[in-house]
Amino acid sequence: MKRAWAVAGLALAWTLPVAGSSATPSTPPQLRSGHGLHVTSTRQVDAREVNATLETAALGKPTNVRVLLPVGYAAHPSRRYPTLYLYAGTTENSNSWTAYGDIEGLTRHLPLIVVMPDVGFGVADGWFSNWLDKGTSLGPNQWETYQVDELIPWIDENFRTAASRSARAVVGLSQGGFGSMVAATRHPDLFVSAGALSGAVDIAYGDGINKLAYQSFPVGTSLADFVPPYSVFGPLPQHEVNWEGHDPTTLVTNLRGMDVHLYTGNGLPGPYDKPQFIPLGAIEVLAHSETHAMYNHAVETHVPMRLTDYGRGTHSFPYWIHDMRTYLPEIMRVFARHEQSPTHVSYEATAPRWTQWGWAVSDRRTVAEQFTYLRHAGKDGFSLRGHGTAVVTTPAFYAPGSRVTVEVHEVGATRESHLTADRSGRLRLSLTLPASVRVDA
């Protein structure tokens, strides 16, 4: 355990230098409030980059988001663009990729909108999740609500995005790699591609000393922010299921059908390093282990995923810039395919109520924290595993007002009924879990 805390301590010790600004201010754009976000100020950082300061009840404090627009954006007022959500890591902010990651240069010739939000308030950031403890000195810290439920639709309303899954990707570095993968695994209907660069992508999977080391990182970052150590996901072991429900490696099957890329070095000094970068190497050792844990679980569960392990390299921006040079052409190719959503989907979650791929599930549980598993769900039926009872609403598969025959298989019983699709073409079913449903439309 001492080794685990030492690794977490090294992660916390790294802070970035302050970069100079090459901004050339001009008239800022007119951005509208909405979707739970109030715009308090905007600033044109340079010809392509806009900074907005936002307020939301989900966070309780102002937060910034940088939006990097493609060259020629203003000159083509009818054109819409794909969007990349780009996350920084521990101790960083919305400016980090511009200041240290050459994102302006990397995207100069790409028809792409890049969105770079702040990722926390304290030294160690928010873990891209809704904190279980909403009463710490850092505020409610409902980062998933902000970054997914509020920021994405706000961006789509205020900028000319293509505003569809087939034109939206997410990638991040270090803790931001956790953020990109937790967003993708918990919301696979929003992203067609996801990437993690030296990502902290395993906080709960497996067992033994590795699991303790992985869990110590969120705990250690909370301590660095002088809040209770289990503020984010809750004390262990009583909230272990909540940790698993936010763990990209545990949720890896939710990525099936998505374009996924993982990048990591092994922590040894490489071509971009100096000898004094030893702490950055130690952090990369942890990221390397977590990245391989996620990839191995993906292989075990037959989820396609691409791993780039480039060997020697530490936890630093020169390697992430190199990763992005590889990843950006990949996502542009994916965007060009205009991929359609799958006809059948599977999804697992720990939330008692969730909506995904147009399916809505609300369950009454016999256990407070548990998983529900939606499997092979499509117009012709689905199965739902879990405990207790659940109400399932289908996507708008059917003609509004049409009569549909439904055969439900529950424990020890089979029943057939005739349901009427509502005005939007959806069916609503009450089930005792586990259950499987066959629909004859």
Coordinates of C-alpha atoms in Angstrom, one line a residue:
M1 CA 0.0 0.0 0.0
K2 CA 2.9 2.4 0.7
R3 CA 4.0 1.9 -2.9
A4 CA 0.5 2.8 -4.1
W5 CA 0.4 6.0 -2.1
A6 CA 3.9 6.9 -3.3
V7 CA 2.8 6.6 -6.9
A8 CA -0.3 8.8 -6.2
G9 CA 2.0 11.3 -4.4
L10 CA 4.2 11.6 -7.4
A11 CA 1.2 12.3 -9.6
L12 CA 0.2 15.1 -7.3
A13 CA 3.7 16.6 -7.2
W14 CA 3.8 17.4 -10.9
T15 CA 2.7 20.9 -11.7
L16 CA 3.0 22.7 -15.1
P17 CA 5.0 25.9 -15.7
V18 CA 3.1 29.1 -16.6
A19 CA 3.1 29.7 -20.3
G20 CA 3.1 33.0 -22.1
S21 CA 0.2 34.2 -24.2
S22 CA 0.2 34.9 -27.8
A23 CA -3.4 36.1 -27.9
T24 CA -4.6 38.7 -30.3
P25 CA -8.0 39.7 -28.9
S26 CA -10.8 40.7 -31.2
T27 CA -14.6 41.0 -30.8
P28 CA -15.9 38.1 -28.8
P29 CA -18.8 36.0 -30.2
Q30 CA -22.3 36.4 -28.8
L31 CA -22.9 33.2 -26.8
R32 CA -26.4 32.4 -25.4
S33 CA -27.1 31.0 -22.0
G34 CA -29.1 27.7 -21.8
H35 CA -29.1 24.1 -20.9
G36 CA -28.4 24.9 -17.3
L37 CA -25.4 27.1 -18.2
H38 CA -25.3 30.9 -17.7
V39 CA -22.7 32.8 -19.7
T40 CA -21.0 35.4 -17.5
S41 CA -18.3 36.5 -20.0
T42 CA -16.7 35.7 -23.3
R43 CA -13.3 36.5 -24.7
Q44 CA -11.8 36.1 -28.2
V45 CA -8.3 34.7 -27.3
D46 CA -7.1 34.8 -30.9
A47 CA -8.4 34.4 -34.4
R48 CA -9.5 30.8 -33.8
E49 CA -10.0 30.4 -30.0
V50 CA -12.8 31.6 -27.8
N51 CA -13.0 31.4 -24.0
A52 CA -16.3 31.4 -22.2
T53 CA -16.9 31.6 -18.5
L54 CA -19.9 29.7 -17.4
E55 CA -21.9 29.2 -14.2
T56 CA -24.1 26.2 -13.4
A57 CA -25.8 24.9 -10.3
A58 CA -24.1 21.5 -11.0
L59 CA -20.7 23.1 -10.0
G60 CA -21.6 26.1 -7.9
K61 CA -18.6 28.1 -9.1
P62 CA -17.6 29.7 -12.4
T63 CA -15.8 27.5 -14.9
N64 CA -14.1 28.1 -18.2
V65 CA -14.3 26.4 -21.6
R66 CA -12.1 27.1 -24.6
V67 CA -13.4 26.5 -28.1
L68 CA -11.0 26.2 -30.9
L69 CA -12.7 26.9 -34.3
P70 CA -11.5 25.7 -37.7
V71 CA -9.7 28.1 -40.1
G72 CA -12.4 29.8 -42.2
Y73 CA -15.2 29.2 -39.7
A74 CA -16.5 32.7 -40.1
A75 CA -16.2 32.7 -43.8
H76 CA -18.5 29.7 -44.3
P77 CA -21.6 30.6 -42.2
S78 CA -23.6 27.6 -43.5
R79 CA -21.0 24.9 -42.9
R80 CA -21.2 22.5 -39.9
Y81 CA -18.3 20.7 -38.4
P82 CA -17.5 17.6 -36.3
T83 CA -16.6 18.2 -32.7
L84 CA -13.7 16.8 -30.5
Y85 CA -14.0 17.1 -26.8
L86 CA -10.4 17.4 -25.5
Y87 CA -9.7 16.9 -21.8
A88 CA -6.6 17.9 -19.8
G89 CA -5.3 16.1 -16.7
T90 CA -4.6 16.6 -13.1
T91 CA -3.5 20.2 -12.1
E92 CA -4.5 21.4 -15.6
N93 CA -7.3 23.5 -17.1
S94 CA -9.0 24.6 -20.3
N95 CA -5.9 26.4 -21.5
S96 CA -3.5 23.5 -21.1
W97 CA -3.8 21.9 -24.6
T98 CA -3.3 25.4 -26.2
A99 CA -0.4 26.3 -24.0
Y100 CA 1.5 23.0 -23.9
G101 CA -0.1 20.7 -26.5
D102 CA 0.2 22.6 -29.7
I103 CA -3.5 21.8 -30.4
E104 CA -3.8 24.9 -32.6
G105 CA -1.0 23.7 -34.8
L106 CA -2.2 20.1 -34.9
T107 CA -5.7 21.1 -36.1
R108 CA -4.8 24.1 -38.3
H109 CA -5.7 22.2 -41.5
L110 CA -8.7 20.2 -40.1
P111 CA -12.4 21.1 -40.5
L112 CA -12.9 20.4 -36.7
I113 CA -14.3 22.2 -33.7
V114 CA -12.3 21.4 -30.5
V115 CA -13.9 21.9 -27.1
M116 CA -11.5 22.1 -24.0
P117 CA -13.4 22.5 -20.7
D118 CA -11.9 23.1 -17.2
V119 CA -11.8 19.7 -15.4
G120 CA -12.0 20.8 -11.8
F121 CA -11.6 23.5 -9.1
G122 CA -8.9 22.2 -6.8
V123 CA -5.3 21.0 -7.3
A124 CA -6.4 17.6 -8.4
D125 CA -9.7 18.2 -10.3
G126 CA -13.1 16.6 -10.5
W127 CA -12.7 13.1 -12.0
F128 CA -15.4 13.9 -14.6
S129 CA -18.0 12.4 -12.4
N130 CA -20.9 13.5 -10.1
W131 CA -19.3 13.4 -6.6
L132 CA -21.1 11.3 -4.1
D133 CA -20.3 13.9 -1.4
K134 CA -21.9 17.2 -2.6
G135 CA -21.0 19.1 0.5
T136 CA -17.2 19.5 0.4
S137 CA -15.5 22.9 0.4
L138 CA -15.2 22.5 -3.4
G139 CA -18.9 22.6 -4.0
P140 CA -21.3 20.1 -5.4
N141 CA -18.9 18.9 -8.1
Q142 CA -21.4 17.3 -10.4
W143 CA -19.0 17.2 -13.3
E144 CA -20.8 14.5 -15.4
T145 CA -24.0 16.6 -15.3
Y146 CA -22.0 19.7 -16.4
Q147 CA -19.8 18.1 -19.0
V148 CA -22.3 15.7 -20.6
D149 CA -25.8 16.9 -19.9
E150 CA -25.2 20.7 -20.1
L151 CA -22.0 21.5 -22.0
I152 CA -22.6 19.3 -25.0
P153 CA -26.0 20.6 -25.9
W154 CA -24.8 24.2 -25.1
I155 CA -21.9 23.8 -27.5
D156 CA -24.3 22.4 -30.2
E157 CA -26.6 25.4 -29.8
N158 CA -23.9 28.1 -29.8
F159 CA -21.5 26.7 -32.5
R160 CA -22.0 25.2 -35.9
T161 CA -21.5 21.6 -34.9
A162 CA -22.8 18.6 -36.8
A163 CA -24.6 17.7 -33.5
S164 CA -24.7 14.0 -33.9
R165 CA -22.9 10.9 -32.5
S166 CA -21.3 10.2 -35.9
A167 CA -19.6 13.6 -35.7
R168 CA -18.5 13.7 -32.1
A169 CA -15.4 12.3 -30.4
V170 CA -13.7 12.6 -27.0
V171 CA -10.1 12.2 -26.0
G172 CA -8.0 13.1 -22.9
L173 CA -4.7 12.8 -21.2
S174 CA -3.9 11.2 -17.8
Q175 CA -6.9 11.9 -15.6
G176 CA -8.5 13.4 -18.7
G177 CA -8.0 9.9 -20.3
F178 CA -10.2 8.6 -17.5
G179 CA -12.6 11.4 -18.3
S180 CA -12.8 10.6 -22.0
M181 CA -13.3 6.9 -21.3
V182 CA -15.8 7.3 -18.5
A183 CA -17.8 9.7 -20.8
A184 CA -17.6 7.1 -23.7
T185 CA -18.5 4.1 -21.6
R186 CA -21.3 5.8 -19.7
H187 CA -22.7 7.6 -22.8
P188 CA -21.8 5.6 -25.8
D189 CA -24.7 7.0 -27.8
L190 CA -23.0 10.4 -27.8
F191 CA -19.5 9.5 -29.2
V192 CA -18.4 7.7 -32.3
S193 CA -14.7 7.7 -31.3
A194 CA -12.8 7.9 -28.0
G195 CA -9.1 8.0 -27.1
A196 CA -7.0 8.0 -23.9
L197 CA -3.4 9.2 -23.8
S198 CA -1.6 7.7 -20.8
G199 CA -5.0 7.5 -19.2
A200 CA -6.0 6.6 -15.7
V201 CA -8.6 4.2 -17.2
D202 CA -8.9 1.6 -14.4
I203 CA -10.0 2.6 -10.9
A204 CA -11.9 -0.6 -9.9
Y205 CA -11.3 -3.6 -12.1
G206 CA -9.4 -6.7 -11.0
D207 CA -7.9 -7.3 -7.6
G208 CA -4.6 -7.3 -5.6
I209 CA -2.0 -4.6 -5.3
N210 CA -2.7 -3.2 -8.8
K211 CA -6.3 -2.5 -7.8
L212 CA -5.2 -0.8 -4.6
A213 CA -2.8 1.4 -6.5
Y214 CA -5.4 2.4 -9.1
Q215 CA -7.9 3.3 -6.3
S216 CA -5.3 5.3 -4.4
F217 CA -5.1 7.8 -7.2
P218 CA -8.7 9.3 -6.8
V219 CA -8.3 9.0 -3.0
G220 CA -4.9 10.8 -3.1
T221 CA -6.2 13.6 -5.3
S222 CA -9.0 14.3 -2.9
L223 CA -6.5 14.6 0.0
A224 CA -4.5 17.0 -2.1
D225 CA -7.6 19.2 -2.4
F226 CA -8.2 19.0 1.4
V227 CA -11.5 17.2 1.1
P228 CA -12.4 13.8 2.6
P229 CA -10.5 11.0 0.7
Y230 CA -13.6 9.2 -0.6
S231 CA -15.5 12.3 -1.7
V232 CA -15.8 11.3 -5.4
F233 CA -17.1 7.8 -5.5
G234 CA -17.7 7.0 -1.8
P235 CA -16.0 4.9 0.9
L236 CA -14.9 1.4 0.2
P237 CA -16.0 -1.3 0.4
Q238 CA -19.6 -0.1 0.9
H239 CA -19.6 1.9 -2.4
E240 CA -17.5 -0.5 -4.5
V241 CA -20.4 -0.9 -7.0
N242 CA -20.4 2.9 -7.5
W243 CA -16.6 2.8 -8.2
E244 CA -17.2 0.0 -10.7
G245 CA -20.1 2.0 -12.3
H246 CA -17.6 4.8 -13.1
D247 CA -14.7 2.6 -14.1
P248 CA -14.0 2.5 -17.9
T249 CA -12.4 -0.9 -17.6
T250 CA -15.3 -2.5 -15.9
L251 CA -17.7 -0.9 -18.4
V252 CA -15.6 -1.8 -21.5
T253 CA -18.4 -3.7 -23.2
N254 CA -20.3 -0.5 -23.5
L255 CA -17.7 0.6 -26.1
R256 CA -18.6 -2.1 -28.6
G257 CA -19.2 -0.5 -31.9
M258 CA -17.1 2.6 -31.1
D259 CA -13.7 3.6 -32.6
V260 CA -11.4 3.4 -29.5
H261 CA -7.7 4.2 -29.2
L262 CA -5.3 3.8 -26.2
Y263 CA -1.8 5.3 -26.1
T264 CA 0.9 4.7 -23.5
G265 CA 4.6 4.6 -22.8
N266 CA 6.4 2.4 -20.3
G267 CA 7.8 5.2 -18.1
L268 CA 11.4 4.8 -19.1
P269 CA 13.1 8.0 -20.5
G270 CA 12.5 8.2 -24.2
P271 CA 13.3 10.4 -27.2
Y272 CA 11.5 13.5 -25.8
D273 CA 12.9 13.2 -22.2
K274 CA 15.6 14.6 -20.0
P275 CA 17.1 12.7 -17.1
Q276 CA 15.3 14.8 -14.5
F277 CA 11.9 13.5 -15.7
I278 CA 12.0 10.5 -13.4
P279 CA 8.7 11.5 -11.5
L280 CA 7.0 11.7 -14.9
G281 CA 8.2 8.2 -15.7
A282 CA 6.8 6.9 -12.4
I283 CA 3.4 8.3 -13.2
E284 CA 3.5 6.7 -16.7
V285 CA 4.3 3.3 -15.1
L286 CA 0.9 3.5 -13.4
A287 CA -0.8 4.7 -16.6
H288 CA 0.9 2.0 -18.6
S289 CA -0.5 -0.7 -16.2
E290 CA -4.0 0.7 -16.2
T291 CA -4.0 1.1 -20.0
H292 CA -3.0 -2.6 -20.5
A293 CA -5.6 -3.7 -17.9
M294 CA -8.3 -2.0 -20.0
Y295 CA -7.0 -3.3 -23.3
N296 CA -6.7 -6.9 -21.9
H297 CA -10.3 -6.8 -20.7
A298 CA -11.4 -5.5 -24.1
V299 CA -9.7 -8.5 -25.7
E300 CA -11.3 -10.9 -23.3
T301 CA -14.8 -9.5 -24.0
H302 CA -14.2 -9.2 -27.8
V303 CA -14.5 -5.4 -27.9
P304 CA -12.4 -4.0 -30.8
M305 CA -9.8 -1.5 -29.6
R306 CA -6.5 -0.2 -30.8
L307 CA -3.5 -0.1 -28.3
T308 CA -0.4 1.9 -29.2
D309 CA 2.4 1.1 -26.6
Y310 CA 5.4 3.0 -27.9
G311 CA 7.8 1.7 -25.3
R312 CA 10.1 4.3 -23.8
G313 CA 8.3 7.5 -22.8
T314 CA 7.2 9.4 -19.8
H315 CA 4.0 11.2 -18.7
S316 CA 4.6 14.5 -20.6
F317 CA 3.2 16.6 -23.3
P318 CA 5.7 15.8 -26.1
Y319 CA 4.4 12.2 -26.1
W320 CA 0.7 13.4 -26.0
I321 CA 1.4 15.7 -29.0
H322 CA 2.8 12.7 -30.8
D323 CA -0.2 10.7 -29.9
M324 CA -2.6 13.3 -31.2
R325 CA -0.7 13.5 -34.5
T326 CA -1.7 9.8 -34.9
Y327 CA -5.2 10.0 -33.4
L328 CA -6.5 13.1 -35.3
P329 CA -6.3 11.5 -38.8
E330 CA -8.1 8.4 -37.4
I331 CA -11.1 10.4 -36.1
M332 CA -11.3 12.4 -39.3
R333 CA -11.6 9.1 -41.2
V334 CA -14.3 8.0 -38.8
F335 CA -16.2 11.2 -39.2
A336 CA -16.0 10.9 -43.0
R337 CA -17.8 7.6 -42.8
H338 CA -21.0 9.1 -41.2
E339 CA -21.6 5.9 -39.2
Q340 CA -25.1 5.1 -38.3
S341 CA -26.1 4.0 -34.8
P342 CA -26.3 0.2 -34.4
T343 CA -29.7 -1.6 -34.8
H344 CA -29.1 -3.6 -31.6
V345 CA -27.3 -2.3 -28.6
S346 CA -26.1 -3.5 -25.2
Y347 CA -25.5 -1.4 -22.1
E348 CA -24.7 -1.8 -18.4
A349 CA -25.0 0.8 -15.7
T350 CA -25.4 1.2 -11.9
A351 CA -27.7 4.2 -12.0
P352 CA -31.3 3.4 -10.9
R353 CA -32.6 5.5 -13.9
W354 CA -30.8 6.0 -17.2
T355 CA -31.4 6.7 -20.9
Q356 CA -29.2 5.4 -23.6
W357 CA -29.6 4.9 -27.3
G358 CA -33.2 6.0 -26.9
W359 CA -33.9 3.3 -24.3
A360 CA -35.1 4.5 -20.9
V361 CA -34.8 2.3 -17.8
S362 CA -36.1 3.0 -14.3
D363 CA -35.7 0.3 -11.7
R364 CA -36.9 -0.3 -8.1
R365 CA -34.1 -2.1 -6.5
T366 CA -33.7 -4.6 -3.7
V367 CA -30.1 -3.4 -3.3
A368 CA -29.2 0.3 -3.4
E369 CA -26.1 0.0 -5.6
Q370 CA -26.3 -2.7 -8.3
F371 CA -25.8 -3.1 -12.0
T372 CA -28.6 -3.5 -14.6
Y373 CA -27.7 -5.1 -17.9
L374 CA -29.5 -4.3 -21.2
R375 CA -28.6 -6.9 -23.8
H376 CA -29.2 -7.2 -27.6
A377 CA -31.9 -4.5 -27.5
G378 CA -33.6 -3.7 -30.8
K379 CA -37.0 -3.4 -32.4
D380 CA -37.6 -7.1 -32.0
G381 CA -36.9 -7.3 -28.3
F382 CA -34.3 -7.2 -25.5
S383 CA -33.3 -8.8 -22.2
L384 CA -32.7 -6.9 -18.9
R385 CA -30.8 -8.4 -16.0
G386 CA -30.8 -7.1 -12.5
H387 CA -32.8 -7.4 -9.3
G388 CA -36.2 -6.0 -8.3
T389 CA -38.6 -4.5 -10.9
A390 CA -38.1 -2.1 -13.7
V391 CA -40.0 0.1 -16.2
V392 CA -38.5 0.1 -19.7
T393 CA -39.5 2.5 -22.4
T394 CA -38.3 1.6 -25.9
P395 CA -37.0 4.0 -28.6
A396 CA -39.6 5.3 -31.1
F397 CA -39.4 2.0 -33.2
Y398 CA -43.1 1.6 -33.9
A399 CA -45.9 3.5 -35.7
P400 CA -47.7 5.8 -33.3
G401 CA -50.9 4.2 -32.1
S402 CA -50.1 0.8 -33.5
R403 CA -50.9 -2.5 -31.7
V404 CA -47.9 -4.6 -30.9
T405 CA -47.7 -8.2 -29.5
V406 CA -45.2 -8.6 -26.7
E407 CA -44.0 -11.9 -25.1
V408 CA -42.4 -11.5 -21.8
H409 CA -40.3 -14.2 -20.1
E410 CA -39.7 -13.6 -16.4
V411 CA -38.6 -16.0 -13.7
G412 CA -40.9 -19.1 -13.8
A413 CA -43.5 -17.4 -16.0
T414 CA -44.2 -16.3 -19.6
R415 CA -46.9 -13.9 -20.5
E416 CA -48.2 -12.4 -23.7
S417 CA -49.9 -9.0 -24.0
H418 CA -50.9 -6.5 -26.7
L419 CA -49.5 -3.0 -26.2
T420 CA -50.2 0.3 -28.0
A421 CA -47.3 2.5 -29.1
D422 CA -47.6 6.0 -27.7
R423 CA -47.8 9.2 -29.9
S424 CA -44.0 9.1 -30.4
G425 CA -43.9 5.4 -31.3
R426 CA -42.6 4.0 -28.0
L427 CA -43.6 1.1 -25.9
R428 CA -43.6 1.1 -22.0
L429 CA -43.2 -2.2 -20.2
S430 CA -43.2 -3.1 -16.4
L431 CA -40.9 -6.1 -15.7
T432 CA -39.8 -8.3 -12.9
L433 CA -36.1 -8.9 -13.3
P434 CA -34.4 -10.7 -14.9
A435 CA -36.6 -10.7 -17.9
S436 CA -36.4 -11.1 -21.7
V437 CA -38.9 -9.6 -24.1
R438 CA -39.8 -10.5 -27.7
V439 CA -41.7 -8.0 -29.8
D440 CA -43.8 -8.9 -32.8
A441 CA -44.5 -5.7 -34.6

